[in-house]
Tab-separated table of C-alpha atoms in Angstrom:
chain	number	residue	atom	x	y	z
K	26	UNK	CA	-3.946	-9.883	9.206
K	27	UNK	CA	-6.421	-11.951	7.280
K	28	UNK	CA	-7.949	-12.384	3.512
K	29	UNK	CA	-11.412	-12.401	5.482
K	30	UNK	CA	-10.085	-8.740	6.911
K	31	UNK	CA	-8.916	-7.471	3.759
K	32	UNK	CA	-12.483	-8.539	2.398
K	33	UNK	CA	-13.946	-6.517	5.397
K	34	UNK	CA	-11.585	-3.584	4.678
K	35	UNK	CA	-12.529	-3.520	1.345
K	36	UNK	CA	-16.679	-3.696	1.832
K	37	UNK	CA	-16.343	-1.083	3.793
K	38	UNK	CA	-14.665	1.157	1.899
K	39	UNK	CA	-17.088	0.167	-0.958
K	40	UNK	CA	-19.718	0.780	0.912
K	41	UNK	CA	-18.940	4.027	2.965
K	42	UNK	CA	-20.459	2.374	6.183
K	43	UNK	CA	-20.104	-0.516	8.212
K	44	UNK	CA	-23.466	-0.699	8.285
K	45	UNK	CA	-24.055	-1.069	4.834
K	46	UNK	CA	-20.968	-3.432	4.220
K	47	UNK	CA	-22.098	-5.643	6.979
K	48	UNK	CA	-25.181	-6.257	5.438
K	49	UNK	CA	-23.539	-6.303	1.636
K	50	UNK	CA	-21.471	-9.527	3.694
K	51	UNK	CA	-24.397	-10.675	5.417
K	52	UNK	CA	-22.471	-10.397	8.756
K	53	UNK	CA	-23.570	-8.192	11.940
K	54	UNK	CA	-22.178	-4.876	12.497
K	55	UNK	CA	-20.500	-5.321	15.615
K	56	UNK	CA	-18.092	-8.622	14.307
K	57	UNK	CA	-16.897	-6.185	11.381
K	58	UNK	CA	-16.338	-3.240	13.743
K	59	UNK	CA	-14.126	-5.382	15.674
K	60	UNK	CA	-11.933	-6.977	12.488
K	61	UNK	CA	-11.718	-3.051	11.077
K	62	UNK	CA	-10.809	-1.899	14.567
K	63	UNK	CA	-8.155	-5.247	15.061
K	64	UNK	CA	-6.805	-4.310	11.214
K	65	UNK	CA	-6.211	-0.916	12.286
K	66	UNK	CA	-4.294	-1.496	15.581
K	67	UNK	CA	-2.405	-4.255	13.524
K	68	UNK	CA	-1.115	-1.489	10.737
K	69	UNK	CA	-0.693	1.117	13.606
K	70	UNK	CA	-2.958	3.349	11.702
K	71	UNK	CA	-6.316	4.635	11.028
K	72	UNK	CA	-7.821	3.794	7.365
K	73	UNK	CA	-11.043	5.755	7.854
K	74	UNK	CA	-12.260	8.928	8.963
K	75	UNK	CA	-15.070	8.648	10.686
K	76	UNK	CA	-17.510	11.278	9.620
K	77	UNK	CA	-21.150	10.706	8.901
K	78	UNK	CA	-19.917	8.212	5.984
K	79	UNK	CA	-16.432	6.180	6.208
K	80	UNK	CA	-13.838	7.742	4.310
K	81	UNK	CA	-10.741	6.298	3.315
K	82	UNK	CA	-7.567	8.225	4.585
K	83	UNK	CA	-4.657	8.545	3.004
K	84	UNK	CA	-3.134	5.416	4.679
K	85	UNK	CA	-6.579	3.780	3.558
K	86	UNK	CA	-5.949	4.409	0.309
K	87	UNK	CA	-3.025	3.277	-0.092
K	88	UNK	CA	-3.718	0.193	1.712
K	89	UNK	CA	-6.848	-0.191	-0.404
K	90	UNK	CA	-4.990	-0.652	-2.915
K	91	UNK	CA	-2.399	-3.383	-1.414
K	92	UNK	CA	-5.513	-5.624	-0.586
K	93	UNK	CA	-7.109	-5.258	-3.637
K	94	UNK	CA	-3.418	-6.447	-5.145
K	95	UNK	CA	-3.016	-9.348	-3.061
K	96	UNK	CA	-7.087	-10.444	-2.678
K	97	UNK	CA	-6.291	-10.525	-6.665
K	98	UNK	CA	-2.996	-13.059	-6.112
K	99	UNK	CA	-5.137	-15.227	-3.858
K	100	UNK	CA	-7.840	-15.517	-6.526
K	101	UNK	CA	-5.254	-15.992	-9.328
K	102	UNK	CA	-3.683	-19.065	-7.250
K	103	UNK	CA	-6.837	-20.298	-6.289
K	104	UNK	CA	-7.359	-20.296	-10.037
């Protein structure tokens, strides 16, 4: 797992879409598909259901709020 994932993870789940948080990134869709789909066979879960918008699930939400935590320590050290 990488910052540049958590970023990802997070866009998305800002956004509701990966089509909307790829452009929010200015990335194309299909590289962010891949890092969500990498990030989720990494944790061994899903973090979205995919309905007509990208919800988070419960695992999602709780690891929402682990990236936001640690995206936070890496801008605090950077700091």
């Amino acid at each position: 797992m990488t910052l540049k994932q958590l970023e990802y993870f997070l866009a998305i789940a800002e956004n509701g879409s990966i089509t909307k948080a790829a452009n929010s990134l200015r990335i194309s869709q299909p590289p962010l598909s891949l890092q969500l789909k990498g990030l989720e066979e990494e944790l061994g879960c899903r973090l979205f259901a995919r309905k007509p918008s990208f919800e988070l699930t419960y695992s999602g939400k709780c690891f929402q709020k682990a990236a936001v935590k640690l995206l936070d320590i890496q801008h605090q050290t950077e700091a």
